[in-house]
């Protein structure tokens, strides 16, 4: 279960890993991503996002500029949970664990 540490607005959640990803983005990109997340993505998530196939089953990808917003849509709770904001080149690659020796 993901621990939600920030609720961007009613119906939009940002768990800790996604918040860490957002903090690494350039300020202009992070601001625009936030505007996209609380605007078009929250207004009609199924319209702007497409369902992903395995191994990313249960997640959706919304194209935004040169980035992808990966999210989960919970119809029952009426909540969109942002999994992360990634550049197009990195959005679907497996994430490597951090190197403890670097």
PDB file of C-alpha atoms in Angstrom:
ATOM      1  CA  UNK A   1       0.000   0.000   0.000  1.00  0.00           C
ATOM      2  CA  UNK A   2       1.401   3.398  -0.934  1.00  0.00           C
ATOM      3  CA  UNK A   3       1.686   5.977   1.787  1.00  0.00           C
ATOM      4  CA  UNK A   4       0.219   9.240   0.567  1.00  0.00           C
ATOM      5  CA  UNK A   5       2.180  12.161   1.934  1.00  0.00           C
ATOM      6  CA  UNK A   6       0.629  14.922  -0.119  1.00  0.00           C
ATOM      7  CA  UNK A   7      -2.833  15.492  -1.525  1.00  0.00           C
ATOM      8  CA  UNK A   8      -2.487  17.949  -4.382  1.00  0.00           C
ATOM      9  CA  UNK A   9      -6.208  18.634  -4.516  1.00  0.00           C
ATOM     10  CA  UNK A  10      -9.431  16.760  -3.894  1.00  0.00           C
ATOM     11  CA  UNK A  11      -8.976  13.465  -5.707  1.00  0.00           C
ATOM     12  CA  UNK A  12      -5.247  13.779  -6.510  1.00  0.00           C
ATOM     13  CA  UNK A  13      -2.590  12.083  -4.372  1.00  0.00           C
ATOM     14  CA  UNK A  14       1.200  12.187  -4.562  1.00  0.00           C
ATOM     15  CA  UNK A  15       2.976   9.309  -2.755  1.00  0.00           C
ATOM     16  CA  UNK A  16       6.512   9.687  -1.385  1.00  0.00           C
ATOM     17  CA  UNK A  17       8.377   8.169  -4.384  1.00  0.00           C
ATOM     18  CA  UNK A  18       6.518  10.401  -6.854  1.00  0.00           C
ATOM     19  CA  UNK A  19       7.197  13.448  -4.716  1.00  0.00           C
ATOM     20  CA  UNK A  20      10.923  12.607  -4.722  1.00  0.00           C
ATOM     21  CA  UNK A  21      10.806  12.289  -8.537  1.00  0.00           C
ATOM     22  CA  UNK A  22       9.062  15.655  -8.817  1.00  0.00           C
ATOM     23  CA  UNK A  23      11.667  17.339  -6.615  1.00  0.00           C
ATOM     24  CA  UNK A  24      14.409  16.229  -9.045  1.00  0.00           C
ATOM     25  CA  UNK A  25      12.717  17.896 -12.021  1.00  0.00           C
ATOM     26  CA  UNK A  26      13.774  21.354 -13.186  1.00  0.00           C
ATOM     27  CA  UNK A  27      11.537  23.996 -11.596  1.00  0.00           C
ATOM     28  CA  UNK A  28       9.784  24.933 -14.845  1.00  0.00           C
ATOM     29  CA  UNK A  29       9.046  21.271 -15.632  1.00  0.00           C
ATOM     30  CA  UNK A  30       7.820  20.573 -12.089  1.00  0.00           C
ATOM     31  CA  UNK A  31       5.491  23.592 -12.194  1.00  0.00           C
ATOM     32  CA  UNK A  32       4.059  22.587 -15.579  1.00  0.00           C
ATOM     33  CA  UNK A  33       3.651  18.966 -14.411  1.00  0.00           C
ATOM     34  CA  UNK A  34       1.741  20.150 -11.357  1.00  0.00           C
ATOM     35  CA  UNK A  35      -0.544  22.285 -13.536  1.00  0.00           C
ATOM     36  CA  UNK A  36      -1.169  19.295 -15.807  1.00  0.00           C
ATOM     37  CA  UNK A  37      -1.815  16.964 -12.844  1.00  0.00           C
ATOM     38  CA  UNK A  38      -4.413  19.181 -11.167  1.00  0.00           C
ATOM     39  CA  UNK A  39      -5.898  20.340 -14.477  1.00  0.00           C
ATOM     40  CA  UNK A  40      -6.547  18.018 -17.438  1.00  0.00           C
ATOM     41  CA  UNK A  41      -5.398  14.824 -15.719  1.00  0.00           C
ATOM     42  CA  UNK A  42      -7.675  15.305 -12.722  1.00  0.00           C
ATOM     43  CA  UNK A  43     -10.605  16.614 -14.795  1.00  0.00           C
ATOM     44  CA  UNK A  44     -10.811  13.554 -17.045  1.00  0.00           C
ATOM     45  CA  UNK A  45      -8.017  11.034 -16.387  1.00  0.00           C
ATOM     46  CA  UNK A  46      -9.314   8.413 -18.809  1.00  0.00           C
ATOM     47  CA  UNK A  47      -9.424  10.966 -21.632  1.00  0.00           C
ATOM     48  CA  UNK A  48      -5.782  12.080 -21.321  1.00  0.00           C
ATOM     49  CA  UNK A  49      -4.207   8.815 -20.121  1.00  0.00           C
ATOM     50  CA  UNK A  50      -3.985   5.385 -21.689  1.00  0.00           C
ATOM     51  CA  UNK A  51      -3.969   2.056 -19.851  1.00  0.00           C
ATOM     52  CA  UNK A  52      -0.560   0.390 -19.826  1.00  0.00           C
ATOM     53  CA  UNK A  53       0.076  -3.274 -20.535  1.00  0.00           C
ATOM     54  CA  UNK A  54       1.951  -5.750 -18.325  1.00  0.00           C
ATOM     55  CA  UNK A  55       4.276  -5.434 -16.492  1.00  0.00           C
ATOM     56  CA  UNK A  56       2.811  -1.968 -15.791  1.00  0.00           C
ATOM     57  CA  UNK A  57      -0.735  -3.312 -15.579  1.00  0.00           C
ATOM     58  CA  UNK A  58      -3.109  -1.179 -13.515  1.00  0.00           C
ATOM     59  CA  UNK A  59      -1.266   2.025 -14.347  1.00  0.00           C
ATOM     60  CA  UNK A  60      -1.959   4.714 -16.905  1.00  0.00           C
ATOM     61  CA  UNK A  61       0.345   6.967 -18.893  1.00  0.00           C
ATOM     62  CA  UNK A  62      -0.518  10.539 -19.775  1.00  0.00           C
ATOM     63  CA  UNK A  63       1.625  12.290 -22.374  1.00  0.00           C
ATOM     64  CA  UNK A  64       2.655  15.749 -21.411  1.00  0.00           C
ATOM     65  CA  UNK A  65       5.255  17.668 -23.415  1.00  0.00           C
ATOM     66  CA  UNK A  66       8.521  15.689 -23.316  1.00  0.00           C
ATOM     67  CA  UNK A  67       7.427  13.810 -20.201  1.00  0.00           C
ATOM     68  CA  UNK A  68       5.059  11.070 -19.140  1.00  0.00           C
ATOM     69  CA  UNK A  69       2.914  11.107 -16.027  1.00  0.00           C
ATOM     70  CA  UNK A  70       2.400   7.548 -14.797  1.00  0.00           C
ATOM     71  CA  UNK A  71      -0.630   7.222 -12.539  1.00  0.00           C
ATOM     72  CA  UNK A  72      -3.227   4.909 -11.040  1.00  0.00           C
ATOM     73  CA  UNK A  73      -6.931   5.649 -11.322  1.00  0.00           C
ATOM     74  CA  UNK A  74      -9.186   4.478  -8.488  1.00  0.00           C
ATOM     75  CA  UNK A  75     -12.767   4.786  -9.688  1.00  0.00           C
ATOM     76  CA  UNK A  76     -14.346   3.791  -6.360  1.00  0.00           C
ATOM     77  CA  UNK A  77     -12.465   6.396  -4.318  1.00  0.00           C
ATOM     78  CA  UNK A  78     -12.460   8.877  -7.231  1.00  0.00           C
ATOM     79  CA  UNK A  79      -8.738   9.374  -6.813  1.00  0.00           C
ATOM     80  CA  UNK A  80      -5.823   9.695  -9.226  1.00  0.00           C
ATOM     81  CA  UNK A  81      -2.502   8.705  -7.656  1.00  0.00           C
ATOM     82  CA  UNK A  82       0.580   9.968  -9.465  1.00  0.00           C
ATOM     83  CA  UNK A  83       3.211   7.216  -9.521  1.00  0.00           C
ATOM     84  CA  UNK A  84       5.845   9.426 -11.104  1.00  0.00           C
ATOM     85  CA  UNK A  85       6.761  12.017 -13.703  1.00  0.00           C
ATOM     86  CA  UNK A  86       9.435  10.814 -16.103  1.00  0.00           C
ATOM     87  CA  UNK A  87      11.081  11.932 -19.325  1.00  0.00           C
ATOM     88  CA  UNK A  88       9.804  10.017 -22.329  1.00  0.00           C
ATOM     89  CA  UNK A  89      13.122   8.188 -22.622  1.00  0.00           C
ATOM     90  CA  UNK A  90      12.931   6.838 -19.059  1.00  0.00           C
ATOM     91  CA  UNK A  91       9.209   6.393 -18.441  1.00  0.00           C
ATOM     92  CA  UNK A  92       8.903   2.685 -19.193  1.00  0.00           C
ATOM     93  CA  UNK A  93      12.370   1.471 -18.244  1.00  0.00           C
ATOM     94  CA  UNK A  94      12.767  -0.593 -15.089  1.00  0.00           C
ATOM     95  CA  UNK A  95      13.935   1.574 -12.231  1.00  0.00           C
ATOM     96  CA  UNK A  96      17.285   0.535 -10.797  1.00  0.00           C
ATOM     97  CA  UNK A  97      17.766   0.598  -7.053  1.00  0.00           C
ATOM     98  CA  UNK A  98      20.143   3.312  -5.828  1.00  0.00           C
ATOM     99  CA  UNK A  99      23.785   2.300  -5.604  1.00  0.00           C
ATOM    100  CA  UNK A 100      24.715   2.272  -1.891  1.00  0.00           C
ATOM    101  CA  UNK A 101      28.399   2.832  -2.805  1.00  0.00           C
ATOM    102  CA  UNK A 102      27.966   5.992  -4.881  1.00  0.00           C
TER     103      UNK A 102
END
